[in-house]
Amino acid sequence: MRRFFALCLCLAVLNSCRDDFSLEAPAADIPVIYAYLDASATDNFVRVERVFVESGGNANEVAQIADSLFYDVEDAVVSITSAGETVELERVNGDDLGLEREPGAFIESPNILYRLSDEDMNLIAGRTAVLTVATSSGVEATGSTVLIPEVNITTPSVATMGLNPGNYARSTVVRWQIGEEGRVFDIRFYFNIREFSLSNPGQVTEKRLEMVIDNAFVRPQRLENALSYSIDNELFWQFLNSQLEPDPDIRRSLDNIDLVLAAVGSEVEDLLEVAQANAGITSSQVIPVFSNVENGLGIVTSRSIATELEMPLNPASRDTLRNGIYTRDLGFQ
C-alpha cells in the first residue's frame, strides 16, 4: 500500500510539471520523454510520446488519436543504462494497472507507459542512469540523471506525538535529511477525516483532504543535508475551514494525518530557473522550451518520496480543533 501511495504521488509530481513542450512541429521523428526515476521504487514508469503533426495541422484533434501520439510496439525501443548494465523497458497500458491519465489536451485512454521493474534492474542512488529511446527511423534520443538518495523525514513524526499546530502564533517545522542530489521538494499533508450522520446512525463518510504546502521548494544554496520548512500554524486551521462546511447533522473525527515529501533532481531546478528568468515584467514574456533530452524533448530526472503516515493530532492541539475560531463550528469531537 505504501508503494502504491508513493507511485500515485510520483505521478502527481510528474503532472505538476506542465507539459510545456509543443507536440506540433515540422514533420520529423522527435521523441518526447517524461521520466522521474526512483531508485527505491518497485516499478518505474516512463512516458514516451512523439511530436506528431506538421506545423499548421490541427494539434487538438490529433492529440486525441493514439496512433499519432504514441509509438507502435515495433517503432520504438526504450531502455535504461546504469552501472554498465542496459535493460529494455516493457511497454504497458497504464489503464490495465490502475494508472489513469488526468483529463487534458491529450487522449486519456490508452495510457501508454514504459515500465522498469526492480527485478530487471536495481537502480542505485548516486549512480547515473541514462534513458534512451531508439526509433525505427534511426533517431536515438537520450537523457541522463544522477539517482538521488532516499529522503528521511525527522519531524513531525508518529514518534514525536504527531502534528502539533495548536498555537496560532507559532509555526510547525518540517525537517528532513537528503543528499545534495535532491534539489526541489514537494511538501503535502493529508487529513483523514470521518463524518458521522446524526439523523442516519451508521452512515459514515470518509474524506481525505490534501493540503499542498509547497510544490516547488528549491533547496537553499548551502552544503548542509539537513533541511527544514516552516509553516504558520494558523494555515492548518484555515485550510480545514476552507474545505469543510458546518452541518448540525454531522459530527466529525480527525483520525490521523499523513505527511508526504517528494524530492526531485537538479534537472527540475534548471527547469524552474529557466521559467522564472523569463517571467518578470522586464522579461521577454516568452518562456523558452526546457529539455535535457538530446535528439528529443522532455525531461529525465530522478526523485525520492518519503511518507510519515497516520500521525495523530497532538493532544494539545485537539482542543484547538474542537474550539478554535476556524474549526469550532465544524463538529469535530
Short mmCIF file of C-alpha atoms in Angstrom, two decimals:
data_model
loop_
_atom_site.label_atom_id
_atom_site.label_comp_id
_atom_site.label_asym_id
_atom_site.label_seq_id
_atom_site.Cartn_x
_atom_site.Cartn_y
_atom_site.Cartn_z
CA MET A 1 0.00 0.00 0.00
CA ARG A 2 2.86 2.38 0.81
CA ARG A 3 4.43 1.73 -2.60
CA PHE A 4 1.10 2.30 -4.38
CA PHE A 5 0.65 5.56 -2.48
CA ALA A 6 4.18 6.63 -3.44
CA LEU A 7 3.52 5.72 -7.07
CA CYS A 8 0.36 7.84 -7.12
CA LEU A 9 2.30 10.74 -5.65
CA CYS A 10 5.09 10.27 -8.12
CA LEU A 11 2.60 10.71 -10.95
CA ALA A 12 1.19 13.76 -9.20
CA VAL A 13 4.64 15.25 -9.00
CA LEU A 14 5.23 14.43 -12.66
CA ASN A 15 1.93 16.05 -13.64
CA SER A 16 2.71 19.16 -11.60
CA CYS A 17 5.50 19.93 -14.09
CA ARG A 18 3.50 21.22 -17.01
CA ASP A 19 3.75 19.62 -20.44
CA ASP A 20 5.39 22.76 -21.84
CA PHE A 21 6.81 21.02 -24.88
CA SER A 22 4.92 21.68 -28.09
CA LEU A 23 3.96 18.47 -29.82
CA GLU A 24 3.42 20.28 -33.10
CA ALA A 25 6.44 20.79 -35.36
CA PRO A 26 7.64 20.34 -38.94
CA ALA A 27 7.35 16.70 -39.94
CA ALA A 28 10.11 14.77 -38.14
CA ASP A 29 10.57 11.90 -35.73
CA ILE A 30 11.09 13.66 -32.39
CA PRO A 31 10.60 11.63 -29.19
CA VAL A 32 9.16 13.40 -26.14
CA ILE A 33 10.20 11.86 -22.82
CA TYR A 34 8.97 12.34 -19.24
CA ALA A 35 10.97 10.28 -16.73
CA TYR A 36 11.18 10.64 -12.94
CA LEU A 37 13.34 7.70 -11.87
CA ASP A 38 13.21 6.46 -8.28
CA ALA A 39 15.98 4.17 -7.02
CA SER A 40 13.77 2.82 -4.21
CA ALA A 41 10.65 2.11 -6.28
CA THR A 42 9.48 -1.39 -7.17
CA ASP A 43 8.40 -0.14 -10.61
CA ASN A 44 9.40 2.96 -12.52
CA PHE A 45 7.11 4.26 -15.27
CA VAL A 46 8.31 6.45 -18.12
CA ARG A 47 6.09 8.33 -20.55
CA VAL A 48 7.29 8.43 -24.16
CA GLU A 49 5.33 10.28 -26.83
CA ARG A 50 6.25 11.97 -30.08
CA VAL A 51 5.90 15.24 -31.92
CA PHE A 52 3.08 14.28 -34.20
CA VAL A 53 1.93 16.74 -36.85
CA GLU A 54 3.34 19.06 -39.41
CA SER A 55 3.06 22.74 -38.48
CA GLY A 56 -0.34 24.11 -39.46
CA GLY A 57 -2.24 20.92 -38.63
CA ASN A 58 -4.97 20.66 -36.00
CA ALA A 59 -2.98 19.62 -32.92
CA ASN A 60 -6.06 19.41 -30.67
CA GLU A 61 -7.66 16.84 -32.94
CA VAL A 62 -4.52 14.79 -33.50
CA ALA A 63 -3.80 14.74 -29.74
CA GLN A 64 -6.88 12.53 -29.37
CA ILE A 65 -5.54 9.90 -31.79
CA ALA A 66 -3.46 7.23 -30.06
CA ASP A 67 -1.58 6.21 -33.21
CA SER A 68 -0.38 9.79 -33.67
CA LEU A 69 0.64 10.36 -30.06
CA PHE A 70 2.30 7.05 -29.19
CA TYR A 71 4.91 4.91 -30.90
CA ASP A 72 3.78 1.46 -32.02
CA VAL A 73 5.44 -1.52 -30.34
CA GLU A 74 7.82 -2.07 -33.24
CA ASP A 75 8.60 1.63 -33.75
CA ALA A 76 10.44 2.46 -30.50
CA VAL A 77 12.69 0.69 -28.03
CA VAL A 78 13.03 2.35 -24.61
CA SER A 79 15.96 1.31 -22.42
CA ILE A 80 17.88 2.38 -19.32
CA THR A 81 21.63 2.04 -18.80
CA SER A 82 23.19 2.30 -15.35
CA ALA A 83 26.39 0.89 -13.82
CA GLY A 84 27.31 -0.74 -17.12
CA GLU A 85 24.00 -2.63 -17.45
CA THR A 86 21.29 -1.95 -20.04
CA VAL A 87 17.68 -3.10 -19.71
CA GLU A 88 14.79 -2.64 -22.14
CA LEU A 89 11.59 -1.28 -20.60
CA GLU A 90 8.24 -3.02 -21.02
CA ARG A 91 5.54 -1.19 -22.98
CA VAL A 92 2.32 -1.26 -20.92
CA ASN A 93 -1.11 0.33 -20.82
CA GLY A 94 -1.44 2.26 -17.58
CA ASP A 95 -5.21 1.71 -17.66
CA ASP A 96 -4.61 -2.00 -17.00
CA LEU A 97 -2.56 -1.13 -13.90
CA GLY A 98 -4.97 1.40 -12.43
CA LEU A 99 -2.88 4.34 -13.64
CA GLU A 100 -5.30 6.71 -15.32
CA ARG A 101 -4.16 9.79 -17.20
CA GLU A 102 -5.58 13.08 -15.95
CA PRO A 103 -8.07 14.82 -18.27
CA GLY A 104 -6.45 17.35 -20.59
CA ALA A 105 -5.46 18.04 -24.16
CA PHE A 106 -4.19 14.52 -24.80
CA ILE A 107 -6.07 11.27 -25.20
CA GLU A 108 -6.73 9.66 -21.81
CA SER A 109 -7.01 6.05 -22.94
CA PRO A 110 -4.95 4.11 -23.79
CA ASN A 111 -2.36 5.45 -21.36
CA ILE A 112 0.85 4.06 -22.85
CA LEU A 113 3.81 3.90 -20.47
CA TYR A 114 7.12 2.05 -20.29
CA ARG A 115 7.85 0.10 -17.12
CA LEU A 116 11.15 -0.80 -15.45
CA SER A 117 10.81 -3.40 -12.68
CA ASP A 118 13.38 -3.66 -9.91
CA GLU A 119 13.55 -7.35 -10.79
CA ASP A 120 15.02 -6.35 -14.16
CA MET A 121 17.41 -3.67 -12.88
CA ASN A 122 18.22 -2.48 -9.39
CA LEU A 123 18.70 1.27 -9.65
CA ILE A 124 21.24 2.55 -7.11
CA ALA A 125 21.23 6.03 -5.56
CA GLY A 126 24.26 8.08 -6.52
CA ARG A 127 24.69 6.31 -9.87
CA THR A 128 23.96 7.89 -13.24
CA ALA A 129 21.06 6.47 -15.25
CA VAL A 130 20.77 7.08 -18.99
CA LEU A 131 17.39 6.71 -20.66
CA THR A 132 17.40 6.00 -24.40
CA VAL A 133 14.57 5.98 -26.93
CA ALA A 134 15.63 4.38 -30.24
CA THR A 135 13.05 4.69 -33.02
CA SER A 136 12.63 2.68 -36.20
CA SER A 137 13.53 5.78 -38.25
CA GLY A 138 17.03 5.80 -36.74
CA VAL A 139 16.55 8.56 -34.14
CA GLU A 140 18.19 7.93 -30.75
CA ALA A 141 17.06 10.33 -28.03
CA THR A 142 18.87 10.22 -24.67
CA GLY A 143 18.64 11.89 -21.29
CA SER A 144 20.55 11.22 -18.08
CA THR A 145 20.23 11.92 -14.37
CA VAL A 146 22.01 11.10 -11.12
CA LEU A 147 19.70 8.99 -8.97
CA ILE A 148 19.01 10.82 -5.73
CA PRO A 149 19.12 9.06 -2.33
CA GLU A 150 16.14 8.43 -0.08
CA VAL A 151 14.56 11.28 1.87
CA ASN A 152 14.47 10.85 5.66
CA ILE A 153 11.75 12.85 7.44
CA THR A 154 12.81 13.63 11.01
CA THR A 155 9.90 15.82 12.22
CA PRO A 156 7.00 15.79 12.61
CA SER A 157 6.55 12.08 13.16
CA VAL A 158 4.47 9.49 14.94
CA ALA A 159 7.32 9.07 17.41
CA THR A 160 7.22 12.77 18.34
CA MET A 161 3.47 12.75 19.05
CA GLY A 162 2.46 13.76 15.55
CA LEU A 163 1.36 17.19 14.37
CA ASN A 164 1.03 19.98 16.94
CA PRO A 165 -0.22 23.24 15.37
CA GLY A 166 -2.41 24.21 18.34
CA ASN A 167 -0.85 27.64 18.98
CA TYR A 168 -1.89 30.05 16.22
CA ALA A 169 1.06 32.32 16.93
CA ARG A 170 3.68 29.64 16.36
CA SER A 171 4.89 27.57 13.42
CA THR A 172 5.26 23.90 12.59
CA VAL A 173 8.62 22.95 11.14
CA VAL A 174 9.06 20.04 8.75
CA ARG A 175 12.62 18.71 8.88
CA TRP A 176 14.26 16.14 6.64
CA GLN A 177 17.64 14.86 5.51
CA ILE A 178 18.80 14.06 2.00
CA GLY A 179 21.99 14.06 -0.05
CA GLU A 180 22.95 17.02 -2.20
CA GLU A 181 21.35 15.42 -5.28
CA GLY A 182 17.86 16.36 -4.00
CA ARG A 183 17.20 19.89 -5.27
CA VAL A 184 13.45 20.64 -5.40
CA PHE A 185 10.80 19.48 -2.93
CA ASP A 186 7.04 18.95 -2.82
CA ILE A 187 5.51 19.02 0.69
CA ARG A 188 1.92 17.93 1.36
CA PHE A 189 -0.28 16.98 4.31
CA TYR A 190 -3.32 14.73 4.03
CA PHE A 191 -6.07 14.95 6.68
CA ASN A 192 -8.02 11.69 7.08
CA ILE A 193 -11.48 12.52 8.39
CA ARG A 194 -14.67 10.60 9.10
CA GLU A 195 -18.12 12.21 9.14
CA PHE A 196 -20.99 10.66 11.15
CA SER A 197 -24.64 11.47 10.41
CA LEU A 198 -26.81 12.12 13.48
CA SER A 199 -30.06 11.61 11.61
CA ASN A 200 -28.91 8.40 9.96
CA PRO A 201 -26.90 6.41 12.53
CA GLY A 202 -24.42 4.09 10.88
CA GLN A 203 -23.84 6.39 7.91
CA VAL A 204 -20.14 7.22 7.84
CA THR A 205 -18.37 9.24 5.14
CA GLU A 206 -14.61 9.16 4.82
CA LYS A 207 -12.76 12.20 3.48
CA ARG A 208 -9.12 12.73 2.64
CA LEU A 209 -8.15 16.39 2.35
CA GLU A 210 -4.93 17.32 0.55
CA MET A 211 -3.10 20.42 1.80
CA VAL A 212 -0.31 21.45 -0.56
CA ILE A 213 2.32 23.29 1.47
CA ASP A 214 4.79 23.92 -1.36
CA ASN A 215 5.12 22.06 -4.66
CA ALA A 216 8.36 23.72 -5.80
CA PHE A 217 10.56 24.46 -2.78
CA VAL A 218 14.09 24.90 -4.14
CA ARG A 219 16.93 23.80 -1.92
CA PRO A 220 18.83 26.75 -0.40
CA GLN A 221 22.35 27.15 -1.75
CA ARG A 222 24.20 25.63 1.17
CA LEU A 223 26.02 22.40 1.76
CA GLU A 224 24.01 21.01 4.69
CA ASN A 225 21.99 17.85 4.05
CA ALA A 226 19.55 18.68 6.89
CA LEU A 227 16.74 20.87 5.53
CA SER A 228 13.63 22.46 7.03
CA TYR A 229 10.43 24.27 6.05
CA SER A 230 8.38 26.44 8.42
CA ILE A 231 4.56 26.60 8.21
CA ASP A 232 2.40 29.08 10.12
CA ASN A 233 0.13 27.03 12.40
CA GLU A 234 -2.88 29.17 11.59
CA LEU A 235 -2.74 27.93 7.98
CA PHE A 236 -3.70 24.39 9.03
CA TRP A 237 -6.92 25.55 10.66
CA GLN A 238 -7.74 27.96 7.85
CA PHE A 239 -7.33 25.08 5.43
CA LEU A 240 -9.81 22.87 7.30
CA ASN A 241 -12.24 25.80 7.46
CA SER A 242 -11.99 26.24 3.68
CA GLN A 243 -12.59 22.55 2.94
CA LEU A 244 -15.45 21.69 5.30
CA GLU A 245 -18.92 23.16 5.78
CA PRO A 246 -20.69 23.47 9.15
CA ASP A 247 -23.57 20.99 9.35
CA PRO A 248 -25.63 20.43 12.51
CA ASP A 249 -26.36 16.87 11.35
CA ILE A 250 -22.67 15.91 11.15
CA ARG A 251 -20.11 15.04 13.77
CA ARG A 252 -16.51 14.70 12.60
CA SER A 253 -13.41 12.81 13.67
CA LEU A 254 -9.90 13.71 12.53
CA ASP A 255 -8.41 10.22 12.60
CA ASN A 256 -4.84 10.95 11.54
CA ILE A 257 -2.61 12.94 9.22
CA ASP A 258 -0.16 11.85 6.53
CA LEU A 259 2.91 13.83 5.54
CA VAL A 260 4.31 13.19 2.05
CA LEU A 261 7.57 14.78 0.94
CA ALA A 262 8.91 14.28 -2.58
CA ALA A 263 12.35 15.33 -3.78
CA VAL A 264 13.46 15.68 -7.41
CA GLY A 265 16.81 16.27 -9.04
CA SER A 266 18.73 19.22 -10.46
CA GLU A 267 17.01 18.96 -13.84
CA VAL A 268 13.76 20.28 -12.32
CA GLU A 269 15.71 23.06 -10.60
CA ASP A 270 17.10 24.04 -14.01
CA LEU A 271 13.59 23.98 -15.50
CA LEU A 272 12.29 26.31 -12.76
CA GLU A 273 15.22 28.69 -13.21
CA VAL A 274 14.55 28.96 -16.94
CA ALA A 275 10.86 29.66 -16.32
CA GLN A 276 11.47 32.23 -13.57
CA ALA A 277 14.13 34.06 -15.58
CA ASN A 278 11.53 34.83 -18.23
CA ALA A 279 8.52 35.56 -16.04
CA GLY A 280 9.31 39.07 -14.75
CA ILE A 281 7.89 42.35 -16.04
CA THR A 282 11.19 43.16 -17.77
CA SER A 283 11.45 39.76 -19.45
CA SER A 284 10.61 38.83 -23.00
CA GLN A 285 7.47 37.08 -21.66
CA VAL A 286 8.38 34.16 -23.93
CA ILE A 287 9.31 31.12 -21.86
CA PRO A 288 11.86 29.04 -23.75
CA VAL A 289 11.41 25.31 -24.05
CA PHE A 290 13.44 23.46 -21.43
CA SER A 291 14.70 19.98 -22.24
CA ASN A 292 17.62 17.84 -21.12
CA VAL A 293 16.92 15.22 -23.79
CA GLU A 294 19.41 15.07 -26.66
CA ASN A 295 17.78 14.50 -30.07
CA GLY A 296 14.36 14.87 -28.47
CA LEU A 297 12.31 16.87 -25.99
CA GLY A 298 11.32 16.38 -22.38
CA ILE A 299 12.89 15.86 -19.01
CA VAL A 300 14.78 12.95 -17.48
CA THR A 301 15.32 13.40 -13.75
CA SER A 302 15.25 11.42 -10.52
CA ARG A 303 13.03 11.52 -7.47
CA SER A 304 12.59 10.13 -3.99
CA ILE A 305 9.43 10.08 -1.91
CA ALA A 306 9.17 9.87 1.88
CA THR A 307 5.99 9.40 3.90
CA GLU A 308 5.14 9.75 7.55
CA LEU A 309 1.76 8.04 7.72
CA GLU A 310 -1.07 8.02 10.26
CA MET A 311 0.32 10.72 12.52
CA PRO A 312 -2.06 11.69 15.31
CA LEU A 313 -3.03 15.26 16.01
CA ASN A 314 -1.13 16.08 19.18
CA PRO A 315 -3.44 16.01 22.24
CA ALA A 316 -2.55 19.63 22.96
CA SER A 317 -4.00 20.61 19.55
CA ARG A 318 -7.28 18.72 19.83
CA ASP A 319 -8.81 21.45 21.95
CA THR A 320 -7.97 23.94 19.18
CA LEU A 321 -9.64 21.61 16.67
CA ARG A 322 -12.84 21.46 18.72
CA ASN A 323 -12.99 25.04 19.96
CA GLY A 324 -10.70 27.18 17.80
CA ILE A 325 -12.09 30.14 15.87
CA TYR A 326 -11.66 28.42 12.47
CA THR A 327 -12.96 24.93 13.30
CA ARG A 328 -15.34 25.19 16.29
CA ASP A 329 -18.45 25.09 14.05
CA LEU A 330 -17.29 22.04 12.10
CA GLY A 331 -18.47 19.43 14.62
CA PHE A 332 -15.13 17.83 15.49
CA GLN A 333 -15.23 15.57 18.55
#
